[in-house]
Tab-separated table of C-alpha atoms in Angstrom:
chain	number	residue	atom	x	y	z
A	17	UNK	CA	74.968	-1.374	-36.053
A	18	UNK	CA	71.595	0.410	-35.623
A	19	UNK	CA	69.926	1.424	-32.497
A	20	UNK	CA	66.087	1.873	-33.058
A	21	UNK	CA	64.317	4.217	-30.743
A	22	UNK	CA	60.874	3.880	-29.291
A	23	UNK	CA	58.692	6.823	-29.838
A	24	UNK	CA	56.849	7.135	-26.610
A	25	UNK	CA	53.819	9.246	-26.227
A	26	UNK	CA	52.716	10.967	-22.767
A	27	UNK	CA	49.364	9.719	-21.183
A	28	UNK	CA	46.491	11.936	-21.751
A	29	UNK	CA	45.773	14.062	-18.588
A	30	UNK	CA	41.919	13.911	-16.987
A	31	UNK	CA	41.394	17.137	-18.118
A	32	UNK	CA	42.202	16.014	-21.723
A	33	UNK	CA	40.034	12.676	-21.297
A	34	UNK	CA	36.991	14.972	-19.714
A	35	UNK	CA	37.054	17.161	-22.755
A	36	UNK	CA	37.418	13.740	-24.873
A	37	UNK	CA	34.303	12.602	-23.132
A	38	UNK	CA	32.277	15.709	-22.913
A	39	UNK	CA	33.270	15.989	-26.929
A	40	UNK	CA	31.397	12.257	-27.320
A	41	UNK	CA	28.235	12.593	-24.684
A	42	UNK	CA	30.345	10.645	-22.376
A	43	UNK	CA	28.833	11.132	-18.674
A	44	UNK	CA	30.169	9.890	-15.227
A	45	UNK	CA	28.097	6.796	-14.288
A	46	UNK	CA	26.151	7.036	-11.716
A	47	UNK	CA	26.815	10.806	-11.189
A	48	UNK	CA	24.103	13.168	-9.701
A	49	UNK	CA	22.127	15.204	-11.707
A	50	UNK	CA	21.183	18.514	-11.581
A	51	UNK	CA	17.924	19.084	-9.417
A	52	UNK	CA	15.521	19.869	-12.396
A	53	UNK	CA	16.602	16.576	-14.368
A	54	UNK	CA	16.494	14.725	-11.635
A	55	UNK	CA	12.915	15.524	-10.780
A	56	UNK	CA	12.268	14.742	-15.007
A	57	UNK	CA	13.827	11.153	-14.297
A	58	UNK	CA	11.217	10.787	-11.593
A	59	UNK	CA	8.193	11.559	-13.125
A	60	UNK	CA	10.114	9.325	-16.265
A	61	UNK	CA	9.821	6.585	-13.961
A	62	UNK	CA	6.431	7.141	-12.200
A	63	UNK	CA	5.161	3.940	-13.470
A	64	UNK	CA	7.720	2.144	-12.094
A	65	UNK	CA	7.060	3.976	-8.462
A	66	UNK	CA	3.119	2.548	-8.923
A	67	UNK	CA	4.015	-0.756	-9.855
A	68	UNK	CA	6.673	-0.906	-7.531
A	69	UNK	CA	4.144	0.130	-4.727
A	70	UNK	CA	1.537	-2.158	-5.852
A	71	UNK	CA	4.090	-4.994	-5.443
A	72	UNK	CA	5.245	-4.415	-2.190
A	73	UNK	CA	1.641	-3.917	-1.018
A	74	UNK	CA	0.801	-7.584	-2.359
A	75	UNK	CA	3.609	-9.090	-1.190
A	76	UNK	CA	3.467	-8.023	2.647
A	77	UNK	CA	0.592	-10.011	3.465
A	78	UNK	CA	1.290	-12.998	0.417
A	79	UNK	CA	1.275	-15.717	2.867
A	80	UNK	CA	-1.396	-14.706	5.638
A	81	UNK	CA	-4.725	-16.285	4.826
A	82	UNK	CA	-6.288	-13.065	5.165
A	83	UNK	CA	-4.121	-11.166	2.832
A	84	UNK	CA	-5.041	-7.706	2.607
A	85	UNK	CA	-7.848	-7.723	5.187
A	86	UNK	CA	-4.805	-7.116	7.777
A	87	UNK	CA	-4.377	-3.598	6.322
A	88	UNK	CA	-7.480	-3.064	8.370
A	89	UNK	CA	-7.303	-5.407	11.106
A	90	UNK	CA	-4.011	-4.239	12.604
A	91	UNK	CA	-4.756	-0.724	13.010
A	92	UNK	CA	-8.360	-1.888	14.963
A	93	UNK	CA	-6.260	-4.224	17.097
A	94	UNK	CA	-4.425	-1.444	18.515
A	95	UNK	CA	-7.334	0.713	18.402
A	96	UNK	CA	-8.611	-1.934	20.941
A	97	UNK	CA	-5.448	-2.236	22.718
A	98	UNK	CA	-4.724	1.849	23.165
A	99	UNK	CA	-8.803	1.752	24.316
A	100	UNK	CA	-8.160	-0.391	27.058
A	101	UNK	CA	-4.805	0.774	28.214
A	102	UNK	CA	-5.627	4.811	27.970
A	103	UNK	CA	-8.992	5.375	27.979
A	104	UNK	CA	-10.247	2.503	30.667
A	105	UNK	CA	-7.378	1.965	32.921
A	106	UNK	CA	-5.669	5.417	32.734
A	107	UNK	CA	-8.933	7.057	32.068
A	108	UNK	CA	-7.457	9.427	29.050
A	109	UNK	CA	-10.839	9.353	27.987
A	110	UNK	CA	-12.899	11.654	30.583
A	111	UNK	CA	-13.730	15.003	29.632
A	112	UNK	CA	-12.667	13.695	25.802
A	113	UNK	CA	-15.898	13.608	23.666
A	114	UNK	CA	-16.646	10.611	21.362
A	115	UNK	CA	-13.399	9.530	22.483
A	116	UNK	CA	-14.015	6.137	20.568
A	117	UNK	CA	-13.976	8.039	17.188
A	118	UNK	CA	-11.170	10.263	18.440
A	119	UNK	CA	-9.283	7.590	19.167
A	120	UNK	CA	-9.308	5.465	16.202
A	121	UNK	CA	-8.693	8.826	13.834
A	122	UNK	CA	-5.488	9.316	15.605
A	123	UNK	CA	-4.418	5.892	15.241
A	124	UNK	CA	-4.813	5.541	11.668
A	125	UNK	CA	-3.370	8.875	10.634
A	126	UNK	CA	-0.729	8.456	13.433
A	127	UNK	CA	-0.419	4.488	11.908
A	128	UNK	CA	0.580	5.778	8.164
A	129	UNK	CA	3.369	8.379	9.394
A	130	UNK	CA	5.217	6.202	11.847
A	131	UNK	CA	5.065	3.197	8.832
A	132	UNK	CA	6.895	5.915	6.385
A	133	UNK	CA	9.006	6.701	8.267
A	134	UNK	CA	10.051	3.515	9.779
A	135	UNK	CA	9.939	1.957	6.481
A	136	UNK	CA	11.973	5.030	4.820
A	137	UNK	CA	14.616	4.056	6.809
A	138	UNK	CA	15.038	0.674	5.360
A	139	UNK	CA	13.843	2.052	1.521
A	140	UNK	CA	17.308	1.421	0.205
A	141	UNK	CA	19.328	-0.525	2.536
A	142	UNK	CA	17.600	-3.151	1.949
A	143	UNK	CA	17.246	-3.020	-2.046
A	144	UNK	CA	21.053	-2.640	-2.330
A	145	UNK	CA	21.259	-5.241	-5.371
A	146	UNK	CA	18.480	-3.142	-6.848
A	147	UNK	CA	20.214	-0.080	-6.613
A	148	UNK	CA	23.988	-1.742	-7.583
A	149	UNK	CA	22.368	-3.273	-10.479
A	150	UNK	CA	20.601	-0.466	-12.158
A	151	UNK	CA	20.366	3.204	-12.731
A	152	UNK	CA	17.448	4.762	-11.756
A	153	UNK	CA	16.573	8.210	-9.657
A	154	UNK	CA	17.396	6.352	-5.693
A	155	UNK	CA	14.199	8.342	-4.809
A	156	UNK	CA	11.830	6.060	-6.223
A	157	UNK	CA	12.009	3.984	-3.341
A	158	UNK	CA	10.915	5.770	-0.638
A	159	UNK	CA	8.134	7.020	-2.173
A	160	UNK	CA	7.073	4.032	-3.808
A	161	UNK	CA	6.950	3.259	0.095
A	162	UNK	CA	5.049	6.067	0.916
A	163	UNK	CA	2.533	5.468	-1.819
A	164	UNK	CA	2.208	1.839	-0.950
A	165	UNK	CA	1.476	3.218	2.455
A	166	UNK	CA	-0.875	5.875	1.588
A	167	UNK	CA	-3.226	3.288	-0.634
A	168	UNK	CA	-3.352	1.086	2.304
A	169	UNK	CA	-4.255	4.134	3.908
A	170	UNK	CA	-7.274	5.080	1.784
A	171	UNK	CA	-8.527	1.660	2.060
A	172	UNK	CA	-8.436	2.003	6.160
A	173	UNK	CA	-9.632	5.904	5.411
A	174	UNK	CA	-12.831	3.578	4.302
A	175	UNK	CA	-13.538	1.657	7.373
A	176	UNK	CA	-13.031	4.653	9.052
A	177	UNK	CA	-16.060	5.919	7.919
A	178	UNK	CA	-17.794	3.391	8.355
A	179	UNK	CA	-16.432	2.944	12.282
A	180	UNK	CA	-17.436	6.714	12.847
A	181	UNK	CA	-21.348	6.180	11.106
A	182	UNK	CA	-21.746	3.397	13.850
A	183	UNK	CA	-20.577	5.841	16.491
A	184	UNK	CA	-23.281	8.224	15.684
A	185	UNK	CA	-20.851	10.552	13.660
A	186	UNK	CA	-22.905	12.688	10.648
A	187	UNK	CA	-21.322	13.356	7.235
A	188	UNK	CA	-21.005	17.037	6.333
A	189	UNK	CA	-19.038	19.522	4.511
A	190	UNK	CA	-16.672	19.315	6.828
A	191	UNK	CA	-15.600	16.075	6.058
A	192	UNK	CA	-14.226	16.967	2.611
A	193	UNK	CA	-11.502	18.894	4.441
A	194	UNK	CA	-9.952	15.349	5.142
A	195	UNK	CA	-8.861	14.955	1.571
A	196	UNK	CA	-6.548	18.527	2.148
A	197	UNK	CA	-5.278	16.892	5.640
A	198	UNK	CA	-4.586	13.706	3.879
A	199	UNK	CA	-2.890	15.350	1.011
A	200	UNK	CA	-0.662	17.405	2.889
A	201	UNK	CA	-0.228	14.391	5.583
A	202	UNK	CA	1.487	12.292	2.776
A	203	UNK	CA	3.345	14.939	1.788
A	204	UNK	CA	5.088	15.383	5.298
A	205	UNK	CA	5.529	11.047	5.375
A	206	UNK	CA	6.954	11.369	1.970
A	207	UNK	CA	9.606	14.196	3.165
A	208	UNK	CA	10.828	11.928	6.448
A	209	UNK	CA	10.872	8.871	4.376
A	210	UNK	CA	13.633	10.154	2.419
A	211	UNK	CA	15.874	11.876	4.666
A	212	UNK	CA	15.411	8.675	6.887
A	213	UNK	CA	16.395	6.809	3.611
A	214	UNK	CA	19.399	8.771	3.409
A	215	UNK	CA	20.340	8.369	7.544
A	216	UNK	CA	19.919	4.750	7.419
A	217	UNK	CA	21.641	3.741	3.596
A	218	UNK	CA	24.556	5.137	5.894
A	219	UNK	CA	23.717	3.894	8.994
A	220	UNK	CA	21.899	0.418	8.969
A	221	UNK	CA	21.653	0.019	12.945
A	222	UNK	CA	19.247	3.360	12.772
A	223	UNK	CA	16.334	0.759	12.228
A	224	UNK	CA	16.793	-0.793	15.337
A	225	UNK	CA	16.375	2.701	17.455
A	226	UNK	CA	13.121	3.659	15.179
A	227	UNK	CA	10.800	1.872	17.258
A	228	UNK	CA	11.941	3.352	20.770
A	229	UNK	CA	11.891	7.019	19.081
A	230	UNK	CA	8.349	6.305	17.409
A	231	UNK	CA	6.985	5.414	20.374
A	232	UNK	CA	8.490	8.768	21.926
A	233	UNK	CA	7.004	10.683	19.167
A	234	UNK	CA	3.461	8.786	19.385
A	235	UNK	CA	2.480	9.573	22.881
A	236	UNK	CA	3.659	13.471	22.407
A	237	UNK	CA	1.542	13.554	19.226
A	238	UNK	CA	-1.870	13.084	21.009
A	239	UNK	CA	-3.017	10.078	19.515
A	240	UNK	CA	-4.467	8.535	22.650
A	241	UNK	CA	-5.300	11.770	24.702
A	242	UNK	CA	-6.163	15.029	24.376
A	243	UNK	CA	-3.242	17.149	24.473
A	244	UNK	CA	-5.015	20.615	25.851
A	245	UNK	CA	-6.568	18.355	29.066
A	246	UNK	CA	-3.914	16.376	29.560
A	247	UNK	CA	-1.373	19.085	30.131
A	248	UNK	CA	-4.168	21.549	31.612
A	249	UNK	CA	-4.417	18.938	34.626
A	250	UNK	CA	-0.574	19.117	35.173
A	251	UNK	CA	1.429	22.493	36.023
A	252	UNK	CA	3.766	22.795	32.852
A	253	UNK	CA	5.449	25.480	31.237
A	254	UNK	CA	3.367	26.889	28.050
A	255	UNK	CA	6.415	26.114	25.707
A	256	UNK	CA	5.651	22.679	26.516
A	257	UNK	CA	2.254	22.607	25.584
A	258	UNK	CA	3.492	24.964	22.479
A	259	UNK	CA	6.048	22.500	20.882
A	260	UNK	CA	3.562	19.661	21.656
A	261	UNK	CA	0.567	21.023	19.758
A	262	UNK	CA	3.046	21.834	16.501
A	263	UNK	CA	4.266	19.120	16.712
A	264	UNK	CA	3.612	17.262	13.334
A	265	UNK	CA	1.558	14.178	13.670
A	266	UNK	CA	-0.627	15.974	15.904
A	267	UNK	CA	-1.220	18.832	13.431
A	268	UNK	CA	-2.638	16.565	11.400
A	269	UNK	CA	-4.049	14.384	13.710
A	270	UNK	CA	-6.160	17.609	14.532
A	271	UNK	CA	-7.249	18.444	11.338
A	272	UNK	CA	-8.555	14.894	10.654
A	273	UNK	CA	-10.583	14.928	13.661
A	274	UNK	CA	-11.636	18.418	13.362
A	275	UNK	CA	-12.921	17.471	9.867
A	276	UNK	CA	-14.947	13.863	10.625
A	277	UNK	CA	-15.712	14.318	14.693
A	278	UNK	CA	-18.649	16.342	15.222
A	279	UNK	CA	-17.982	17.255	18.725
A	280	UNK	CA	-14.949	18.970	17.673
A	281	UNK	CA	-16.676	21.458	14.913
A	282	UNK	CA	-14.006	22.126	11.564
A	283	UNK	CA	-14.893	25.814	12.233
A	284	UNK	CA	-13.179	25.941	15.859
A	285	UNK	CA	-10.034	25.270	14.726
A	286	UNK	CA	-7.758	27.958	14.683
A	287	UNK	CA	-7.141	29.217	10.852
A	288	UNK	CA	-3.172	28.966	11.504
A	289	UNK	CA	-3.168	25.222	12.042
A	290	UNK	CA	-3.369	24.994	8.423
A	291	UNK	CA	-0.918	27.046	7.590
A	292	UNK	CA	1.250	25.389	10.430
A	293	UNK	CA	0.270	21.866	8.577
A	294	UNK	CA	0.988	23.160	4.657
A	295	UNK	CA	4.470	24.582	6.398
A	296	UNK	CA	5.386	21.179	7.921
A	297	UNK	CA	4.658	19.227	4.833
A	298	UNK	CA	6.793	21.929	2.539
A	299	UNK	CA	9.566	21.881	4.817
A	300	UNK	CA	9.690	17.964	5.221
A	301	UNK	CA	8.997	17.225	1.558
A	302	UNK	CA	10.662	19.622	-0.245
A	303	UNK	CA	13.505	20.095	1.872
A	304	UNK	CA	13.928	15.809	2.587
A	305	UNK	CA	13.641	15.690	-0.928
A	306	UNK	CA	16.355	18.084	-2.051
A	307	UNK	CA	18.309	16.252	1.537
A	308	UNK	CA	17.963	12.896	-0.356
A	309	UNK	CA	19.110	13.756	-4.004
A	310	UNK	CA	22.338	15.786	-2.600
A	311	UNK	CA	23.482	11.901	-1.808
A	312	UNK	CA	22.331	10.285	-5.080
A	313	UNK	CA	25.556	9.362	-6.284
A	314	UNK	CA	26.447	7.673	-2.859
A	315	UNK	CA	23.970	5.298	-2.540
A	316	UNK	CA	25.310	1.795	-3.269
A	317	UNK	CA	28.486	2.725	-2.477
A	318	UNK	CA	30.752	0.773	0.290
């Protein structure tokens, strides 16, 4: 009789298989990359971000007979609205000058942050099967968002100007320092878009909070009022009046109307508000950006 023996061979260990895979260009799917390649897969995909952006921008109004026109039409509405309530009934408007062209300057600039961020927080909850389905850098939607957001932006940026001609406002020099503000506007929606992408991919019920802490943040940010006379009327501590004029939105809240309201001459405003502004925007874009890609390989997850 003969016995036959099975050879049996041991299973590879993962150190074995990583060096079998490293050996073959063999990556982890779905792994992070490192910070520089990640930035290289962005700009790879920048057409996708603009086409992405133009899509969602003619999709949002695809079934209202007006279509676009609403990009303009809601931010006038509350224009209207914020006129009546602050600067009729609660008289926020004495001692303000052209309050009509302060006020509408505040709501569009103060209009386009609150929508990134508010829309950052949904940027990739809500295109799960998007990012389950393919690989692409996660970061492409929020600032597809914020770019979709910004070119409805420079469309209202338009009537603007035409709004502040019919209030008696006069182009100058001046006014060019709104493309600066702008820039360094989106760069600071761009930032909280993505760490607000990050918060809510985790935690979905975050959108339903957004609206009660944007409204918080709106009426500290000095869209309807001015923040020096408001506060100058009432006996508060300086640091309150401090953390309220750095406060984001109304740095560059300031620096648009500074730049298009002639009552409130470019050359009065204190030099370190713009350093205050380009330090809000690098903190919030670079460091939301570097906050968002730490996660990469976790969104879609769960």
């Amino acid at each position: 009789m003969t016995t036959a023996t099975a050879s049996t061979t041991a299973p590879a260990t993962s150190a074995e298989i990583a060096k079998l895979a490293a050996a073959h260009g063999l990556t982890l799917s779905g792994a992070r990359p490192t910070l520089p390649r990640y930035i290289a897969q962005l700009w790879q995909r920048r057409h996708f971000v603009s086409a992405y952006a133009n899509a969602r921008m003619q999709a949002t109004y695809s079934t209202a007979k007006l279509g676009q026109v609403w990009h303009l039409v809601t931010p006038l509405l509350n224009a209207a609205v914020y006129y009546f309530i602050f600067g009729i009934v609660l008289k926020a408007s004495h001692g303000v000058p052209d309050y009509v062209p302060f006020l509408i300057t505040g709501i569009f600039v103060w209009d386009f942050v609150s929508s990134s961020v508010n829309a950052g927080t949904r940027a990739v909850h809500s295109n799960l099967g998007l990012v389950r389905a393919l690989h692409f850098p996660r970061a492409s939607l929020p600032i597809s968002t914020v770019v979709q957001l910004f070119q409805q932006l420079l469309v209202s940026m338009a009537a603007l100007v035409i709004l502040l001609l019919a209030f008696g406002q006069r182009p100058g020099a001046a006014w060019l320092l709104a493309v600066p503000a702008l820039l360094l506007t989106a760069l600071f929606a761009a930032g909280c878009a993505m760490i607000m992408a990050r918060i809510g991919s985790k935690s979905p019920d975050v959108s339903q909070l957004m609206p009660f802490v944007l409204r918080t943040w709106m009426y500290s940010s000095g869209v309807m009022w001015s923040i020096d006379q408001m506060l100058g009327k009432n006996d508060l501590p300086h640091w309150v009046l401090t953390a309220l004029k750095v406060n984001p939105p109304a740095v560059y809240i300031d620096l648009m109307r500074f730049a298009l309201i002639d009552s409130f001459p470019a050359h009065a405003l204190p030099h370190h508000v713009w350093l205050l502004a380009a330090g809000w925007a690098l903190l919030a874009g670079v460091g939301g950006f570097i906050y968002f890609w730490k996660a990469e390989e976790a969104y879609g997850r769960g």
